[in-house]
Amino acid sequence: MSFDSAENRIPLWKEILKSTALVMRSHSLHFCALSTLFLLPIFFTLIVYPSFHLAFFHPEYNFNNSMQPQFHVSGLEIIVFLMLTVFVVLFFLCAVATITYSAVQAFHDRPINLVSSIKSIRNSFFPLLSTFIVSHISIIIIFALVLVFLLQILQYNLNHFWFLLTLVIVLVLLWLQVNWSLACEIAAVEYKCGLETLRRSAYLVKGMRWVAFWTHLFYGLVMGAMVIGTNIVFVLLGAAKGDRWRSSYVISQTVQCTVLGTLAMNQFLVLNVVLYMYCKDLKGEKLSFEYLSLPLDDEKKKNNIV
């Protein structure tokens, strides 16, 4: 693939969408397998867990009743939630590592296979993990500073506090999401860690911020509405209570939202990789394949020995 949008006078965002579609079509089964391995369990968990959590830990709770019992959180409940969080984060990082590796290889018409993609996790997992931890710690610190700043300005007048706090948090989140939109790809491809990854993402995305903004906004709204909407419906219906989860409606909705969410996230991750490649090209940078070819080269060496 070549960066020829300027010559053909095609809008850059259309060229990115076109390149994303070509990458996914050229290895559709490969990306489908990776999505099934790593993304499908995430969306299935996010859709099923909330209703089953309430049914198991708070069976007496009923959102249709105005008189609700006191909500007590047990230690086991916290442990289960933390285990679920670790599970989702680990699978998400593995999905980012494998899909990013495969998309970069496919973008440059290099051979890929499922084994080499899975092997790429060993090289990019810890850079991705450090980036994930540092970014979330940074978000917590920024929110704490915003909270203190607003309290100082309003002099503890809470009349408009929550409205301003929500507005500022949304704007700050959007700004951080746009500037750090390429952080995972940088960690997976360049093996940079922590703050260095975040700074480099803010540098690369300059000139493409609106593309990154609309991409993250669109996919975020689609996937968020899908997961949150399904959770609300299941919780209100008490889908996990008794045998209701066996009904055709609950099963069909679970399957439908899980599959659609998996496909949407897969497309989003590939598109973000393509955006990363275009941002590098705009900065005059070329990709080195010395590290990306390691898993595939290892397999070739083994095959030659055999």
Coordinates of C-alpha atoms in Angstrom, one line a residue:
M1 CA 0.0 0.0 0.0
S2 CA 1.2 3.5 -0.7
F3 CA 0.3 6.9 0.6
D4 CA -1.0 8.4 -2.6
S5 CA -4.0 10.3 -1.3
A6 CA -2.4 13.6 -2.0
E7 CA -1.7 12.7 -5.6
N8 CA -5.2 11.5 -6.2
R9 CA -6.7 14.4 -4.2
I10 CA -8.6 11.9 -2.0
P11 CA -9.4 13.2 1.5
L12 CA -7.0 11.7 4.0
W13 CA -9.7 10.3 6.2
K14 CA -11.3 8.5 3.2
E15 CA -7.9 7.1 2.3
I16 CA -7.5 5.8 5.9
L17 CA -10.9 4.1 5.7
K18 CA -10.1 2.6 2.3
S19 CA -6.7 1.3 3.6
T20 CA -8.4 -0.2 6.7
A21 CA -11.0 -2.0 4.6
L22 CA -8.2 -3.4 2.3
V23 CA -6.2 -4.6 5.3
M24 CA -9.1 -6.4 6.8
R25 CA -10.4 -7.9 3.6
S26 CA -6.9 -9.2 2.7
H27 CA -6.7 -11.3 5.9
S28 CA -10.4 -11.5 7.0
L29 CA -10.1 -15.0 8.5
H30 CA -6.9 -14.1 10.4
F31 CA -8.5 -11.0 12.1
C32 CA -11.6 -13.0 12.7
A33 CA -9.6 -15.7 14.6
L34 CA -7.8 -13.0 16.7
S35 CA -11.0 -11.3 17.5
T36 CA -12.6 -14.6 18.6
L37 CA -9.6 -15.4 20.8
F38 CA -9.2 -12.1 22.6
L39 CA -12.1 -9.7 21.9
L40 CA -15.1 -12.0 22.0
P41 CA -14.5 -13.0 25.7
I42 CA -14.3 -9.4 26.6
F43 CA -17.6 -8.3 25.1
F44 CA -19.4 -11.4 26.3
T45 CA -18.2 -10.7 29.9
L46 CA -19.1 -7.0 29.7
I47 CA -22.6 -7.8 28.5
V48 CA -23.3 -10.8 30.8
Y49 CA -21.5 -9.9 34.0
P50 CA -23.6 -6.9 35.4
S51 CA -26.9 -8.7 35.4
F52 CA -25.4 -11.9 36.8
H53 CA -23.5 -9.9 39.4
L54 CA -26.7 -8.4 40.7
A55 CA -28.6 -11.7 40.6
F56 CA -25.8 -13.5 42.6
F57 CA -24.8 -10.8 45.1
H58 CA -28.0 -8.8 45.4
P59 CA -30.9 -11.1 44.5
E60 CA -33.4 -8.9 46.5
Y61 CA -32.6 -5.8 44.5
N62 CA -35.3 -4.7 42.1
F63 CA -35.0 -1.5 39.9
N64 CA -38.8 -1.5 39.3
N65 CA -39.5 -1.1 42.9
S66 CA -39.2 2.4 44.5
M67 CA -38.5 0.9 48.0
Q68 CA -35.0 -0.7 47.8
P69 CA -33.0 -2.5 50.5
Q70 CA -29.7 -1.2 51.6
F71 CA -26.9 -1.9 49.2
H72 CA -24.0 -3.7 50.9
V73 CA -20.7 -4.6 49.1
S74 CA -19.0 -7.7 50.4
G75 CA -15.4 -8.6 50.2
L76 CA -16.1 -11.5 47.8
E77 CA -17.9 -9.0 45.5
I78 CA -14.8 -6.8 45.4
I79 CA -12.5 -9.7 44.7
V80 CA -14.7 -11.0 41.9
F81 CA -14.8 -7.5 40.4
L82 CA -11.0 -7.1 40.6
M83 CA -10.5 -10.5 39.0
L84 CA -12.9 -9.6 36.2
T85 CA -11.0 -6.3 35.6
V86 CA -7.7 -8.1 35.4
F87 CA -9.2 -10.6 33.0
V88 CA -10.6 -7.9 30.7
V89 CA -7.4 -5.8 30.8
L90 CA -5.1 -8.8 30.0
F91 CA -7.3 -10.0 27.1
F92 CA -7.5 -6.4 25.8
L93 CA -3.7 -6.0 25.8
C94 CA -3.3 -9.3 24.1
A95 CA -5.8 -8.2 21.4
V96 CA -4.0 -4.9 20.9
A97 CA -0.7 -6.7 20.6
T98 CA -1.7 -9.3 18.1
I99 CA -4.0 -7.2 16.0
T100 CA -1.5 -4.3 15.8
Y101 CA 1.3 -6.7 14.7
S102 CA -1.0 -8.3 12.1
A103 CA -2.3 -5.0 10.8
V104 CA 1.2 -3.5 10.4
Q105 CA 2.4 -6.6 8.5
A106 CA -0.7 -6.7 6.3
F107 CA -0.5 -3.0 5.6
H108 CA 3.0 -3.5 4.1
D109 CA 1.9 -6.8 2.3
R110 CA 4.1 -8.9 4.5
P111 CA 3.2 -12.5 5.3
I112 CA 1.3 -13.2 8.6
N113 CA -0.1 -16.2 10.4
L114 CA -1.9 -16.9 13.6
V115 CA 1.1 -18.3 15.5
S116 CA 3.4 -15.4 14.7
S117 CA 0.8 -12.9 15.7
I118 CA 0.3 -14.7 19.1
K119 CA 4.0 -14.8 19.6
S120 CA 4.2 -11.1 19.2
I121 CA 2.6 -10.7 22.6
R122 CA 5.8 -11.6 24.4
N123 CA 7.6 -8.5 22.9
S124 CA 4.8 -5.9 23.3
F125 CA 2.9 -7.0 26.4
F126 CA 4.9 -5.2 29.0
P127 CA 5.3 -1.9 27.0
L128 CA 1.5 -2.0 26.6
L129 CA 0.9 -2.8 30.3
S130 CA 3.2 0.0 31.4
T131 CA 1.5 2.5 29.1
F132 CA -1.9 1.4 30.3
I133 CA -0.9 1.8 34.0
V134 CA 0.8 5.2 33.5
S135 CA -2.1 6.6 31.4
H136 CA -4.7 5.7 34.0
I137 CA -2.5 7.0 36.9
S138 CA -2.1 10.3 34.9
I139 CA -5.9 10.5 34.4
I140 CA -6.5 10.1 38.1
I141 CA -4.0 12.8 39.0
I142 CA -5.5 15.1 36.4
F143 CA -9.0 14.6 37.7
A144 CA -7.8 15.2 41.2
L145 CA -6.2 18.5 40.1
V146 CA -9.4 19.5 38.3
L147 CA -11.5 18.7 41.4
V148 CA -9.3 20.8 43.6
F149 CA -9.3 23.7 41.0
L150 CA -13.1 23.8 40.7
L151 CA -13.6 23.7 44.5
Q152 CA -11.2 26.6 44.8
I153 CA -13.0 28.6 42.1
L154 CA -16.5 27.9 43.4
Q155 CA -15.5 28.3 47.0
Y156 CA -17.4 25.1 47.8
N157 CA -20.6 26.3 46.3
L158 CA -22.2 23.1 45.1
N159 CA -25.0 24.7 43.1
H160 CA -23.2 24.4 39.8
F161 CA -20.4 22.2 40.9
W162 CA -21.5 18.9 39.5
F163 CA -22.5 20.4 36.1
L164 CA -19.1 22.1 35.7
L165 CA -17.2 19.0 37.0
T166 CA -19.0 16.8 34.5
L167 CA -18.4 19.2 31.6
V168 CA -14.7 19.6 32.5
I169 CA -14.2 15.9 32.9
V170 CA -15.8 15.1 29.5
L171 CA -13.6 17.8 27.8
V172 CA -10.4 16.6 29.5
L173 CA -11.2 13.0 28.6
L174 CA -11.7 13.8 25.0
W175 CA -8.5 15.9 24.9
L176 CA -6.5 13.1 26.5
Q177 CA -8.1 10.4 24.3
V178 CA -7.3 12.3 21.1
N179 CA -3.7 13.1 22.1
W180 CA -3.0 9.5 23.5
S181 CA -5.0 7.8 20.7
L182 CA -1.8 6.2 19.2
A183 CA -0.2 5.2 22.5
C184 CA -1.1 1.5 22.3
E185 CA 0.2 1.2 18.7
I186 CA 3.4 3.0 19.7
A187 CA 3.9 0.6 22.6
A188 CA 3.1 -2.5 20.5
V189 CA 5.2 -1.5 17.5
E190 CA 8.1 0.7 18.9
Y191 CA 8.2 -0.9 22.4
K192 CA 8.2 2.4 24.1
C193 CA 6.9 2.5 27.7
G194 CA 5.0 4.8 30.0
L195 CA 5.2 8.6 29.6
E196 CA 7.4 8.3 26.6
T197 CA 4.6 6.5 24.7
L198 CA 2.1 9.2 25.7
R199 CA 4.4 12.0 24.6
R200 CA 5.2 10.4 21.3
S201 CA 1.5 9.8 20.6
A202 CA 0.8 13.5 21.2
Y203 CA 3.6 14.3 18.8
L204 CA 2.5 11.9 16.0
V205 CA -1.2 12.8 16.1
K206 CA -0.6 16.5 15.4
G207 CA -2.3 17.4 12.1
M208 CA -4.6 14.3 12.4
R209 CA -6.4 15.2 15.6
W210 CA -9.8 15.6 14.0
V211 CA -9.5 12.2 12.3
A212 CA -8.6 10.6 15.7
F213 CA -11.4 12.6 17.4
W214 CA -14.2 11.5 15.1
T215 CA -12.8 7.9 14.9
H216 CA -12.8 7.5 18.7
L217 CA -16.1 9.3 19.2
F218 CA -17.9 7.2 16.6
Y219 CA -16.6 3.8 17.8
G220 CA -16.8 4.8 21.4
L221 CA -20.5 5.8 21.1
V222 CA -21.4 2.7 19.1
M223 CA -19.7 0.2 21.4
G224 CA -20.7 2.1 24.6
A225 CA -24.3 2.4 23.6
M226 CA -24.4 -1.3 22.6
V227 CA -22.9 -2.6 25.9
I228 CA -24.6 -0.1 28.3
G229 CA -27.9 -0.4 26.6
T230 CA -27.9 -4.2 26.7
N231 CA -26.8 -4.1 30.4
I232 CA -29.6 -1.7 31.3
V233 CA -32.2 -3.9 29.5
F234 CA -30.9 -7.1 31.1
V235 CA -30.8 -5.6 34.6
L236 CA -34.3 -4.2 34.4
L237 CA -35.7 -7.5 33.1
G238 CA -33.7 -9.5 35.7
A239 CA -32.3 -11.6 32.9
A240 CA -30.0 -13.5 35.2
K241 CA -32.7 -14.4 37.7
G242 CA -34.0 -18.0 37.6
D243 CA -34.3 -19.4 34.2
R244 CA -34.8 -16.1 32.4
W245 CA -31.3 -16.2 31.0
R246 CA -32.3 -19.2 28.9
S247 CA -35.0 -17.3 27.0
S248 CA -34.5 -16.9 23.3
Y249 CA -34.6 -13.1 23.7
V250 CA -31.8 -13.0 26.2
I251 CA -29.7 -15.5 24.3
S252 CA -30.2 -13.8 20.9
Q253 CA -29.4 -10.3 22.3
T254 CA -26.3 -11.6 24.0
V255 CA -25.0 -13.3 20.9
Q256 CA -25.9 -10.3 18.7
C257 CA -24.3 -7.7 20.9
T258 CA -21.2 -9.8 21.6
V259 CA -20.6 -10.4 17.9
L260 CA -21.3 -6.8 16.8
G261 CA -19.2 -5.4 19.6
T262 CA -16.3 -7.8 18.7
L263 CA -16.4 -6.8 15.0
A264 CA -16.6 -3.1 15.9
M265 CA -13.6 -3.3 18.2
N266 CA -11.6 -5.3 15.7
Q267 CA -12.3 -2.7 13.0
F268 CA -11.4 0.1 15.4
L269 CA -8.1 -1.4 16.4
V270 CA -7.1 -2.0 12.7
L271 CA -8.2 1.5 11.8
N272 CA -6.1 3.0 14.6
V273 CA -3.1 1.1 13.3
V274 CA -3.6 2.5 9.8
L275 CA -4.0 6.0 11.3
Y276 CA -0.7 5.4 13.1
M277 CA 1.0 4.5 9.9
Y278 CA -0.3 7.6 8.1
C279 CA 0.7 9.8 11.0
K280 CA 4.3 8.4 10.8
D281 CA 4.3 9.0 7.1
L282 CA 3.2 12.6 7.6
K283 CA 6.1 13.1 10.0
G284 CA 8.5 11.7 7.4
E285 CA 9.2 8.5 9.5
K286 CA 9.6 5.0 8.0
L287 CA 8.8 1.8 9.8
S288 CA 11.6 -0.6 10.6
F289 CA 10.6 -4.3 10.5
E290 CA 13.6 -5.6 12.5
Y291 CA 11.4 -6.3 15.5
L292 CA 8.1 -7.0 13.8
S293 CA 9.6 -9.8 11.8
L294 CA 11.1 -11.7 14.7
P295 CA 8.1 -14.1 15.4
L296 CA 7.8 -15.0 11.7
D297 CA 11.6 -15.3 11.2
D298 CA 11.8 -17.7 14.2
E299 CA 9.2 -19.9 12.5
K300 CA 11.1 -19.9 9.2
K301 CA 14.3 -20.9 11.0
K302 CA 12.6 -23.7 12.7
N303 CA 11.1 -24.9 9.4
N304 CA 14.5 -24.7 7.8
I305 CA 16.0 -26.8 10.6
V306 CA 13.3 -29.4 10.2

